[in-house]
Amino acid sequence: MSWSKDGRRSYHHGNLREALVAAAVRLIGEKGPGGFTFAEAARAAGVSPAAPYRHFRDRDALLADVAAQGFDRFTAALEAAWNDGAPDPLAALERLGRAYLDFARREPAYYAAMFEANLPADLHQEVTRAGDAAFAVLRRAADAVCDRLPTDRRPPALMVALHVWSLAHGIAALFGRDGTRRKLPMTPEELLEAGVLVYLEGLGLRPE
Amino acid sequence: MSWSKDGRRSYHHGNLREALVAAAVRLIGEKGPGGFTFAEAARAAGVSPAAPYRHFRDRDALLADVAAQGFDRFTAALEAAWNDGAPDPLAALERLGRAYLDFARREPAYYAAMFEANLPADLHQEVTRAGDAAFAVLRRAADAVCDRLPTDRRPPALMVALHVWSLAHGIAALFGRDGTRRKLPMTPEELLEAGVLVYLEGLGLRPE
DNA sequence: CAGCTCATGTGAAAGCTTTTAACATGAGGG
DNA sequence: CCCTCATGTTAAAAGCTTTCACATGAGCTG
């Protein structure tokens, strides 16, 4: 709570910006992006309610920072799961799907900030850039998958990427988190994997 | 503004409950479910900020009412589009998908209340019931589609319904509304139709 | 029709939040 | 050493939520 190392309270926090982001992530995880409060994040960091304004223009700017950071972590997680498509694109795509849902479940705060925050268009800049990077991973995976098809039956990789993304996001949003409304007779991972398998079959791709 | 027919101001509104719901729908449409305010809905209806509490336990209860009413309208729209699967289930399924996206675009306020409001579990009762009715339409459509497959290659209709719902919701959430982040080289409707066609092909169903 | 009752409205108030403005502190450079 | 400016603080305005006591009048009841 902003004490300096020797035990005295320090006027300057030291790394308030990061502390606020961390507090925001925790609070969003507990009460959703709507319930998150600038003032409460300040309290959690041990500073006055006005202090955060030295680091973020307003509440939305902090939310946007969380979203951008979330997309960065998301990108890293997807990238690791894809692993350049090894050993083969289809197996790697399945890992990618699992990683997608895994992120949504394990980091609900980030996921909510990324997709459910409804940020105003002003500060979308950085968030959009980070989101594009995440989508690029999916796009590369779709490229690799499509490359396995003969050119005369090869669908647009962008479309395939959009389909996979939409299905994954739909499942994550509807059934992905533990507290979600509806109960399933299967795990979200199984649902996504089955859906992608049927879809790939429809493209003419069959796992060996 | 709560004037009686002869021009005098009336102490009692008459149908405040409905007026509040209508105001909430308009406000959610303008500023999202997060930006919506109980007090502003009261102003729009021409009553004091305390008046809504005679009709709704709190702000969330009004939001839940909007969500439930949204699901009811959604159900009706899907039902009309499905039209008992005439003339054939595959053509009807395409109409169903279009109707899904159409609703999300034309009634963003309802759609947001239904899927992005993050209502607390207390008053989920009525919302869940209304949501189940909407899903039942999709479920019946999946049944009809699956019936066209020989029993030895027939997938669980519930799974098919969940796949179609997830894909439709994913597309609606990511690209469905006009102000959404990402631009597409196609309409959401085209994206959904293409995805469902590939998926059905994967199930072994081909439109004649 | 008089009168009662209770659903539905009002006003005031407490406690929260956001945001701005003026002021305070102290870390680090010249 | 001291000056500056980034980074805190306090104070205050404005708005929202929610509750409480109180007001009103629509409709039943005798």
Short mmCIF file of C-alpha atoms (C1' of nucleotides) in Angstrom, two decimals:
data_model
loop_
_atom_site.label_atom_id
_atom_site.label_comp_id
_atom_site.label_asym_id
_atom_site.label_seq_id
_atom_site.Cartn_x
_atom_site.Cartn_y
_atom_site.Cartn_z
CA MET A 1 0.00 0.00 0.00
CA SER A 2 2.58 2.47 -1.10
CA TRP A 3 5.04 2.19 1.71
CA SER A 4 8.66 2.72 0.95
CA LYS A 5 11.05 -0.06 1.76
CA ASP A 6 12.05 1.25 5.18
CA GLY A 7 8.47 1.32 6.41
CA ARG A 8 7.53 4.98 6.05
CA ARG A 9 4.58 5.89 3.91
CA SER A 10 5.79 7.37 0.69
CA TYR A 11 4.04 10.28 -0.93
CA HIS A 12 4.78 8.94 -4.38
CA HIS A 13 3.55 5.47 -5.14
CA GLY A 14 6.31 4.40 -7.45
CA ASN A 15 4.43 2.34 -9.99
CA LEU A 16 0.85 3.46 -9.66
CA ARG A 17 0.03 2.89 -13.28
CA GLU A 18 0.75 -0.81 -13.10
CA ALA A 19 -0.92 -1.10 -9.71
CA LEU A 20 -4.08 0.45 -11.15
CA VAL A 21 -4.11 -1.90 -14.12
CA ALA A 22 -3.64 -4.88 -11.79
CA ALA A 23 -6.42 -3.66 -9.51
CA ALA A 24 -8.69 -3.08 -12.52
CA VAL A 25 -8.09 -6.63 -13.75
CA ARG A 26 -8.98 -8.02 -10.35
CA LEU A 27 -12.08 -5.86 -9.98
CA ILE A 28 -13.35 -6.56 -13.50
CA GLY A 29 -12.89 -10.25 -12.77
CA GLU A 30 -14.98 -9.93 -9.65
CA LYS A 31 -17.76 -7.66 -10.81
CA GLY A 32 -17.60 -7.38 -14.57
CA PRO A 33 -16.50 -4.43 -16.69
CA GLY A 34 -19.61 -2.54 -15.71
CA GLY A 35 -19.12 -2.93 -11.99
CA PHE A 36 -15.52 -1.84 -12.14
CA THR A 37 -14.90 1.52 -10.55
CA PHE A 38 -12.09 4.03 -10.95
CA ALA A 39 -12.38 5.03 -7.31
CA GLU A 40 -12.17 1.48 -6.06
CA ALA A 41 -9.08 0.80 -8.13
CA ALA A 42 -7.54 3.88 -6.51
CA ARG A 43 -8.45 2.60 -3.06
CA ALA A 44 -6.95 -0.79 -3.85
CA ALA A 45 -3.74 0.94 -4.83
CA GLY A 46 -3.80 3.02 -1.66
CA VAL A 47 -4.11 6.43 -3.33
CA SER A 48 -6.74 9.14 -3.48
CA PRO A 49 -9.56 8.99 -6.04
CA ALA A 50 -7.94 11.75 -8.08
CA ALA A 51 -4.53 10.11 -8.41
CA PRO A 52 -5.42 7.82 -11.32
CA TYR A 53 -6.07 10.86 -13.48
CA ARG A 54 -2.32 11.45 -13.58
CA HIS A 55 -1.98 8.20 -15.53
CA PHE A 56 -5.25 7.76 -17.42
CA ARG A 57 -7.43 10.37 -19.04
CA ASP A 58 -10.52 8.73 -17.56
CA ARG A 59 -12.06 5.44 -16.57
CA ASP A 60 -12.40 4.30 -20.17
CA ALA A 61 -8.71 4.88 -20.82
CA LEU A 62 -7.82 2.47 -18.03
CA LEU A 63 -10.29 -0.03 -19.42
CA ALA A 64 -8.72 0.36 -22.85
CA ASP A 65 -5.30 -0.26 -21.35
CA VAL A 66 -6.56 -3.48 -19.78
CA ALA A 67 -8.09 -4.51 -23.10
CA ALA A 68 -4.87 -3.83 -25.01
CA GLN A 69 -2.79 -5.69 -22.47
CA GLY A 70 -5.31 -8.52 -22.60
CA PHE A 71 -4.98 -8.74 -26.38
CA ASP A 72 -1.19 -8.87 -26.02
CA ARG A 73 -1.40 -11.80 -23.61
CA PHE A 74 -4.05 -13.40 -25.78
CA THR A 75 -1.79 -13.12 -28.80
CA ALA A 76 1.06 -14.73 -26.90
CA ALA A 77 -1.14 -17.58 -25.72
CA LEU A 78 -2.49 -18.24 -29.21
CA GLU A 79 0.96 -17.99 -30.73
CA ALA A 80 2.33 -20.54 -28.26
CA ALA A 81 -0.56 -22.90 -28.94
CA TRP A 82 -0.23 -22.60 -32.70
CA ASN A 83 3.51 -23.20 -32.49
CA ASP A 84 4.02 -22.55 -36.19
CA GLY A 85 1.56 -25.27 -37.09
CA ALA A 86 3.69 -28.13 -35.80
CA PRO A 87 3.43 -31.01 -36.09
CA ASP A 88 0.65 -30.44 -38.60
CA PRO A 89 -1.84 -27.62 -39.11
CA LEU A 90 -4.90 -29.61 -38.08
CA ALA A 91 -3.49 -30.72 -34.75
CA ALA A 92 -2.16 -27.23 -34.17
CA LEU A 93 -5.55 -25.72 -34.98
CA GLU A 94 -7.13 -27.88 -32.32
CA ARG A 95 -4.58 -26.64 -29.79
CA LEU A 96 -5.33 -23.09 -30.93
CA GLY A 97 -9.01 -23.55 -30.24
CA ARG A 98 -8.34 -24.95 -26.80
CA ALA A 99 -6.03 -22.07 -26.04
CA TYR A 100 -8.73 -19.62 -27.10
CA LEU A 101 -11.30 -21.03 -24.70
CA ASP A 102 -8.70 -21.55 -22.02
CA PHE A 103 -7.84 -17.87 -22.10
CA ALA A 104 -11.48 -16.83 -21.93
CA ARG A 105 -12.03 -19.02 -18.89
CA ARG A 106 -8.81 -18.30 -17.02
CA GLU A 107 -8.71 -14.58 -17.72
CA PRO A 108 -12.35 -13.53 -17.73
CA ALA A 109 -11.41 -10.00 -16.76
CA TYR A 110 -9.15 -9.53 -19.75
CA TYR A 111 -11.59 -11.25 -22.05
CA ALA A 112 -14.43 -9.05 -20.87
CA ALA A 113 -12.37 -5.89 -21.29
CA MET A 114 -11.41 -7.01 -24.78
CA PHE A 115 -14.83 -7.95 -26.08
CA GLU A 116 -17.54 -6.67 -23.78
CA ALA A 117 -16.31 -3.30 -22.63
CA ASN A 118 -17.93 -1.25 -25.42
CA LEU A 119 -15.13 1.28 -25.49
CA PRO A 120 -15.76 4.56 -27.31
CA ALA A 121 -14.09 4.89 -30.67
CA ASP A 122 -11.63 7.56 -29.52
CA LEU A 123 -9.08 5.33 -27.86
CA HIS A 124 -9.72 2.29 -29.98
CA GLN A 125 -6.38 2.89 -31.67
CA GLU A 126 -4.17 0.86 -29.40
CA VAL A 127 -6.83 -1.71 -28.65
CA THR A 128 -7.48 -2.24 -32.35
CA ARG A 129 -3.78 -2.69 -33.05
CA ALA A 130 -3.45 -5.29 -30.29
CA GLY A 131 -6.63 -7.01 -31.45
CA ASP A 132 -5.34 -7.16 -35.01
CA ALA A 133 -2.21 -8.92 -33.78
CA ALA A 134 -4.32 -11.56 -32.08
CA PHE A 135 -6.42 -12.07 -35.17
CA ALA A 136 -3.27 -12.36 -37.27
CA VAL A 137 -2.41 -15.59 -35.46
CA LEU A 138 -5.78 -17.05 -36.39
CA ARG A 139 -5.32 -15.78 -39.90
CA ARG A 140 -1.95 -17.50 -40.29
CA ALA A 141 -3.44 -20.73 -38.98
CA ALA A 142 -6.23 -20.48 -41.54
CA ASP A 143 -3.62 -19.92 -44.25
CA ALA A 144 -1.76 -23.06 -43.26
CA VAL A 145 -4.96 -25.09 -43.09
CA CYS A 146 -6.14 -23.87 -46.48
CA ASP A 147 -2.78 -24.68 -48.00
CA ARG A 148 -3.60 -28.32 -47.46
CA LEU A 149 -6.38 -28.09 -49.99
CA PRO A 150 -5.93 -28.26 -53.77
CA THR A 151 -6.07 -24.76 -55.22
CA ASP A 152 -9.28 -25.42 -57.12
CA ARG A 153 -11.18 -26.17 -53.92
CA ARG A 154 -9.37 -23.74 -51.67
CA PRO A 155 -11.62 -21.29 -49.80
CA PRO A 156 -10.49 -17.75 -48.89
CA ALA A 157 -8.30 -18.12 -45.81
CA LEU A 158 -9.71 -14.89 -44.39
CA MET A 159 -13.18 -16.38 -44.44
CA VAL A 160 -11.99 -19.53 -42.71
CA ALA A 161 -10.26 -17.46 -40.05
CA LEU A 162 -13.43 -15.43 -39.49
CA HIS A 163 -15.50 -18.57 -39.16
CA VAL A 164 -13.20 -20.13 -36.63
CA TRP A 165 -12.92 -16.91 -34.67
CA SER A 166 -16.67 -16.37 -34.64
CA LEU A 167 -17.39 -19.91 -33.53
CA ALA A 168 -14.76 -19.75 -30.79
CA HIS A 169 -15.97 -16.37 -29.59
CA GLY A 170 -19.59 -17.43 -29.71
CA ILE A 171 -18.87 -20.48 -27.58
CA ALA A 172 -16.71 -18.48 -25.19
CA ALA A 173 -19.33 -15.76 -24.79
CA LEU A 174 -22.31 -18.07 -24.42
CA PHE A 175 -20.84 -20.97 -22.47
CA GLY A 176 -17.23 -20.18 -21.82
CA ARG A 177 -17.14 -18.93 -18.28
CA ASP A 178 -18.12 -20.88 -15.24
CA GLY A 179 -20.96 -18.63 -14.18
CA THR A 180 -22.64 -18.55 -17.58
CA ARG A 181 -26.33 -19.05 -17.94
CA ARG A 182 -26.67 -22.30 -19.75
CA LYS A 183 -25.46 -25.74 -18.80
CA LEU A 184 -23.97 -27.92 -21.50
CA PRO A 185 -23.82 -31.71 -21.82
CA MET A 186 -20.20 -31.23 -22.91
CA THR A 187 -17.30 -28.92 -22.25
CA PRO A 188 -16.90 -25.80 -24.37
CA GLU A 189 -13.64 -27.28 -25.61
CA GLU A 190 -15.38 -30.40 -26.85
CA LEU A 191 -18.10 -28.32 -28.47
CA LEU A 192 -15.56 -26.17 -30.30
CA GLU A 193 -13.45 -29.10 -31.38
CA ALA A 194 -16.46 -30.96 -32.74
CA GLY A 195 -17.63 -27.87 -34.59
CA VAL A 196 -14.26 -27.23 -36.16
CA LEU A 197 -13.96 -30.87 -37.18
CA VAL A 198 -17.32 -30.79 -38.95
CA TYR A 199 -16.37 -27.49 -40.57
CA LEU A 200 -13.04 -28.83 -41.82
CA GLU A 201 -14.79 -31.91 -43.12
CA GLY A 202 -17.07 -29.55 -45.01
CA LEU A 203 -14.03 -27.89 -46.54
CA GLY A 204 -12.84 -31.31 -47.65
CA LEU A 205 -10.17 -31.69 -45.00
CA ARG A 206 -10.08 -34.84 -42.94
CA PRO A 207 -7.59 -35.47 -40.13
CA GLU A 208 -5.45 -38.47 -41.06
CA MET B 1 -44.75 13.88 -19.84
CA SER B 2 -47.58 12.56 -17.75
CA TRP B 3 -50.32 15.00 -18.65
CA SER B 4 -53.83 13.79 -18.59
CA LYS B 5 -55.96 14.12 -21.68
CA ASP B 6 -57.54 17.44 -20.74
CA GLY B 7 -54.16 19.14 -20.38
CA ARG B 8 -53.65 19.16 -16.63
CA ARG B 9 -50.61 17.52 -15.17
CA SER B 10 -51.56 14.22 -13.63
CA TYR B 11 -49.96 13.05 -10.46
CA HIS B 12 -50.16 9.42 -11.56
CA HIS B 13 -48.51 8.49 -14.79
CA GLY B 14 -50.86 5.76 -15.90
CA ASN B 15 -48.48 3.30 -17.50
CA LEU B 16 -45.12 4.21 -16.07
CA ARG B 17 -43.81 0.69 -16.19
CA GLU B 18 -44.11 0.42 -19.95
CA ALA B 19 -42.83 3.95 -20.42
CA LEU B 20 -39.72 3.07 -18.42
CA VAL B 21 -39.07 -0.05 -20.44
CA ALA B 22 -39.46 1.91 -23.66
CA ALA B 23 -37.12 4.62 -22.41
CA ALA B 24 -34.61 1.99 -21.31
CA VAL B 25 -34.62 0.39 -24.75
CA ARG B 26 -33.99 3.74 -26.39
CA LEU B 27 -31.22 4.69 -23.96
CA ILE B 28 -29.49 1.31 -24.16
CA GLY B 29 -29.59 1.64 -27.91
CA GLU B 30 -27.92 5.03 -27.70
CA LYS B 31 -25.31 4.44 -25.05
CA GLY B 32 -25.06 0.73 -24.38
CA PRO B 33 -26.27 -1.24 -21.38
CA GLY B 34 -23.52 0.27 -19.26
CA GLY B 35 -24.38 3.85 -20.11
CA PHE B 36 -28.05 3.36 -19.39
CA THR B 37 -29.23 5.15 -16.29
CA PHE B 38 -32.25 4.64 -14.08
CA ALA B 39 -32.50 8.35 -13.42
CA GLU B 40 -32.44 9.24 -17.09
CA ALA B 41 -35.18 6.75 -17.86
CA ALA B 42 -37.23 8.41 -15.13
CA ARG B 43 -36.60 11.84 -16.66
CA ALA B 44 -37.62 10.56 -20.07
CA ALA B 45 -40.87 9.35 -18.58
CA GLY B 46 -41.38 12.67 -16.80
CA VAL B 47 -41.28 11.35 -13.26
CA SER B 48 -38.97 11.77 -10.29
CA PRO B 49 -35.88 9.59 -9.90
CA ALA B 50 -37.55 7.61 -7.12
CA ALA B 51 -40.67 6.70 -9.06
CA PRO B 52 -39.19 3.72 -10.96
CA TYR B 53 -38.65 1.94 -7.66
CA ARG B 54 -42.39 1.41 -7.43
CA HIS B 55 -42.14 -0.83 -10.50
CA PHE B 56 -38.65 -2.33 -10.42
CA ARG B 57 -36.61 -3.42 -7.45
CA ASP B 58 -33.57 -1.71 -8.91
CA ARG B 59 -31.81 -0.82 -12.11
CA ASP B 60 -30.91 -4.44 -12.83
CA ALA B 61 -34.53 -5.50 -12.58
CA LEU B 62 -35.46 -3.08 -15.34
CA LEU B 63 -32.57 -4.35 -17.44
CA ALA B 64 -33.76 -7.91 -16.86
CA ASP B 65 -37.24 -6.93 -17.99
CA VAL B 66 -35.80 -5.49 -21.19
CA ALA B 67 -33.78 -8.67 -21.72
CA ALA B 68 -36.80 -10.92 -21.19
CA GLN B 69 -38.94 -8.82 -23.52
CA GLY B 70 -36.09 -8.90 -26.03
CA PHE B 71 -35.94 -12.68 -25.92
CA ASP B 72 -39.69 -12.84 -26.48
CA ARG B 73 -39.42 -10.67 -29.59
CA PHE B 74 -36.36 -12.63 -30.67
CA THR B 75 -38.26 -15.88 -30.33
CA ALA B 76 -41.10 -14.51 -32.43
CA ALA B 77 -38.71 -13.32 -35.14
CA LEU B 78 -36.91 -16.65 -35.28
CA GLU B 79 -40.16 -18.56 -35.26
CA ALA B 80 -41.48 -16.52 -38.19
CA ALA B 81 -38.26 -17.04 -40.13
CA TRP B 82 -38.19 -20.77 -39.49
CA ASN B 83 -41.83 -21.10 -40.53
CA ASP B 84 -41.99 -24.75 -39.54
CA GLY B 85 -39.12 -25.56 -41.86
CA ALA B 86 -41.00 -24.80 -45.06
CA PRO B 87 -40.37 -25.31 -47.87
CA ASP B 88 -37.41 -27.40 -46.76
CA PRO B 89 -35.26 -27.36 -43.63
CA LEU B 90 -32.11 -26.13 -45.34
CA ALA B 91 -33.73 -23.11 -46.95
CA ALA B 92 -35.55 -22.39 -43.69
CA LEU B 93 -32.30 -22.64 -41.76
CA GLU B 94 -30.78 -19.99 -43.97
CA ARG B 95 -33.74 -17.71 -43.28
CA LEU B 96 -33.31 -18.42 -39.59
CA GLY B 97 -29.69 -17.32 -39.70
CA ARG B 98 -30.58 -14.13 -41.51
CA ALA B 99 -33.31 -13.42 -39.00
CA TYR B 100 -30.82 -13.91 -36.16
CA LEU B 101 -28.39 -11.33 -37.53
CA ASP B 102 -31.20 -9.06 -38.60
CA PHE B 103 -32.50 -8.92 -35.05
CA ALA B 104 -29.06 -8.20 -33.64
CA ARG B 105 -28.60 -5.31 -36.06
CA ARG B 106 -32.07 -3.82 -35.90
CA GLU B 107 -32.55 -4.20 -32.16
CA PRO B 108 -29.08 -3.63 -30.72
CA ALA B 109 -30.57 -2.48 -27.43
CA TYR B 110 -32.51 -5.68 -26.91
CA TYR B 111 -29.62 -7.79 -28.10
CA ALA B 112 -27.21 -6.08 -25.72
CA ALA B 113 -29.59 -6.46 -22.78
CA MET B 114 -30.01 -10.13 -23.65
CA PHE B 115 -26.37 -11.06 -24.07
CA GLU B 116 -24.12 -8.32 -22.72
CA ALA B 117 -25.88 -7.04 -19.63
CA ASN B 118 -24.21 -9.42 -17.15
CA LEU B 119 -27.26 -9.60 -14.95
CA PRO B 120 -26.83 -11.02 -11.45
CA ALA B 121 -28.12 -14.53 -10.95
CA ASP B 122 -31.02 -13.47 -8.70
CA LEU B 123 -33.45 -12.37 -11.35
CA HIS B 124 -32.23 -14.67 -14.09
CA GLN B 125 -35.39 -16.70 -13.69
CA GLU B 126 -37.59 -14.91 -16.19
CA VAL B 127 -34.72 -14.08 -18.52
CA THR B 128 -33.59 -17.70 -18.60
CA ARG B 129 -37.09 -18.89 -19.37
CA ALA B 130 -37.41 -16.43 -22.26
CA GLY B 131 -33.94 -17.36 -23.50
CA ASP B 132 -34.78 -21.03 -23.42
CA ALA B 133 -37.81 -20.38 -25.62
CA ALA B 134 -35.60 -18.66 -28.18
CA PHE B 135 -33.10 -21.49 -28.15
CA ALA B 136 -35.93 -23.99 -28.57
CA VAL B 137 -36.59 -22.58 -32.04
CA LEU B 138 -32.99 -23.23 -33.02
CA ARG B 139 -33.20 -26.63 -31.45
CA ARG B 140 -36.27 -27.60 -33.48
CA ALA B 141 -34.55 -26.40 -36.63
CA ALA B 142 -31.53 -28.58 -35.81
CA ASP B 143 -33.85 -31.52 -35.27
CA ALA B 144 -35.41 -31.06 -38.68
CA VAL B 145 -32.04 -30.68 -40.35
CA CYS B 146 -30.64 -33.77 -38.66
CA ASP B 147 -33.66 -35.79 -39.69
CA ARG B 148 -32.47 -35.47 -43.26
CA LEU B 149 -29.45 -37.61 -42.44
CA PRO B 150 -29.44 -41.41 -42.27
CA THR B 151 -29.58 -42.51 -38.66
CA ASP B 152 -26.12 -44.07 -38.72
CA ARG B 153 -24.53 -40.71 -39.59
CA ARG B 154 -26.88 -38.48 -37.63
CA PRO B 155 -25.19 -36.14 -35.16
CA PRO B 156 -26.85 -35.07 -31.90
CA ALA B 157 -29.29 -32.32 -32.81
CA LEU B 158 -28.47 -30.46 -29.60
CA MET B 159 -24.86 -30.19 -30.70
CA VAL B 160 -25.85 -28.90 -34.12
CA ALA B 161 -28.12 -26.32 -32.53
CA LEU B 162 -25.31 -25.19 -30.23
CA HIS B 163 -22.90 -24.88 -33.14
CA VAL B 164 -25.28 -22.80 -35.21
CA TRP B 165 -26.18 -20.61 -32.25
CA SER B 166 -22.54 -20.07 -31.30
CA LEU B 167 -21.52 -19.19 -34.84
CA ALA B 168 -24.43 -16.80 -35.24
CA HIS B 169 -23.80 -15.16 -31.89
CA GLY B 170 -20.08 -14.93 -32.52
CA ILE B 171 -20.65 -13.19 -35.85
CA ALA B 172 -23.29 -10.91 -34.36
CA ALA B 173 -21.10 -9.96 -31.41
CA LEU B 174 -17.92 -9.43 -33.41
CA PHE B 175 -19.24 -7.93 -36.63
CA GLY B 176 -22.97 -7.70 -36.30
CA ARG B 177 -23.65 -4.12 -35.42
CA ASP B 178 -22.77 -1.14 -37.53
CA GLY B 179 -20.36 0.45 -35.08
CA THR B 180 -18.34 -2.69 -34.49
CA ARG B 181 -14.60 -2.62 -34.54
CA ARG B 182 -13.63 -4.67 -37.54
CA LYS B 183 -14.51 -4.18 -41.17
CA LEU B 184 -15.37 -7.20 -43.23
CA PRO B 185 -15.01 -7.89 -46.97
CA MET B 186 -18.54 -9.33 -46.78
CA THR B 187 -21.76 -8.85 -44.90
CA PRO B 188 -22.30 -10.72 -41.64
CA GLU B 189 -25.19 -12.51 -43.34
CA GLU B 190 -22.93 -13.78 -46.10
CA LEU B 191 -20.34 -14.86 -43.57
CA LEU B 192 -22.90 -16.79 -41.56
CA GLU B 193 -24.50 -18.38 -44.57
CA ALA B 194 -21.15 -19.52 -45.93
CA GLY B 195 -20.17 -20.93 -42.55
CA VAL B 196 -23.40 -22.84 -42.14
CA LEU B 197 -23.12 -24.21 -45.67
CA VAL B 198 -19.61 -25.52 -45.02
CA TYR B 199 -20.77 -26.95 -41.71
CA LEU B 200 -23.75 -28.73 -43.28
CA GLU B 201 -21.49 -30.08 -45.99
CA GLY B 202 -19.32 -31.45 -43.20
CA LEU B 203 -22.35 -33.19 -41.76
CA GLY B 204 -22.97 -34.76 -45.14
CA LEU B 205 -25.85 -32.47 -46.12
CA ARG B 206 -25.78 -30.73 -49.44
CA PRO B 207 -28.47 -28.31 -50.64
CA GLU B 208 -30.07 -29.77 -53.74
"C1'" DC C 1 -72.17 9.97 -3.03
"C1'" DA C 2 -68.84 10.07 1.08
"C1'" DG C 3 -65.03 8.15 2.75
"C1'" DC C 4 -61.22 4.84 3.03
"C1'" DT C 5 -57.36 2.50 1.33
"C1'" DC C 6 -53.46 1.53 -1.00
"C1'" DA C 7 -50.90 1.73 -5.32
"C1'" DT C 8 -48.22 5.08 -7.14
"C1'" DG C 9 -46.21 9.36 -7.17
"C1'" DT C 10 -42.91 13.35 -4.73
"C1'" DG C 11 -39.04 15.46 -2.10
"C1'" DA C 12 -35.20 15.08 0.73
"C1'" DA C 13 -31.20 12.88 2.12
"C1'" DA C 14 -27.10 9.67 2.53
"C1'" DG C 15 -23.51 7.67 0.22
"C1'" DC C 16 -21.52 6.46 -3.74
"C1'" DT C 17 -18.92 7.82 -8.39
"C1'" DT C 18 -16.47 10.91 -11.90
"C1'" DT C 19 -13.93 14.66 -12.91
"C1'" DT C 20 -11.61 19.20 -12.34
"C1'" DA C 21 -8.83 22.66 -9.94
"C1'" DA C 22 -5.62 24.36 -6.80
"C1'" DC C 23 -2.10 23.03 -3.89
"C1'" DA C 24 1.84 19.83 -1.79
"C1'" DT C 25 5.76 16.80 -2.04
"C1'" DG C 26 10.02 15.08 -3.14
"C1'" DA C 27 13.16 12.72 -6.78
"C1'" DG C 28 16.48 13.85 -9.92
"C1'" DG C 29 18.96 16.94 -13.01
"C1'" DG C 30 21.81 21.11 -13.67
"C1'" DC D 1 22.29 22.88 -3.44
"C1'" DC D 2 18.09 24.13 -5.18
"C1'" DC D 3 14.56 24.10 -8.90
"C1'" DT D 4 11.40 21.88 -11.51
"C1'" DC D 5 7.93 19.04 -12.70
"C1'" DA D 6 5.85 14.47 -12.36
"C1'" DT D 7 2.97 12.68 -9.24
"C1'" DG D 8 0.56 12.85 -5.27
"C1'" DT D 9 -3.35 15.36 -2.07
"C1'" DT D 10 -7.57 17.81 -0.66
"C1'" DA D 11 -11.78 20.15 -1.88
"C1'" DA D 12 -15.66 20.65 -4.49
"C1'" DA D 13 -19.27 20.31 -8.18
"C1'" DA D 14 -22.34 17.41 -10.46
"C1'" DG D 15 -24.79 13.17 -11.19
"C1'" DC D 16 -26.54 8.38 -9.94
"C1'" DT D 17 -28.71 4.90 -6.69
"C1'" DT D 18 -31.45 3.85 -3.18
"C1'" DT D 19 -34.32 4.59 0.92
"C1'" DC D 20 -37.66 6.91 3.77
"C1'" DA D 21 -41.40 9.65 5.06
"C1'" DC D 22 -45.05 11.85 3.06
"C1'" DA D 23 -48.70 13.28 -0.73
"C1'" DT D 24 -52.21 12.20 -4.07
"C1'" DG D 25 -56.06 10.43 -6.12
"C1'" DA D 26 -58.38 6.12 -8.41
"C1'" DG D 27 -61.45 2.91 -7.27
"C1'" DC D 28 -63.90 0.07 -4.02
"C1'" DT D 29 -67.45 -0.10 -0.28
"C1'" DG D 30 -71.24 1.00 2.23
#
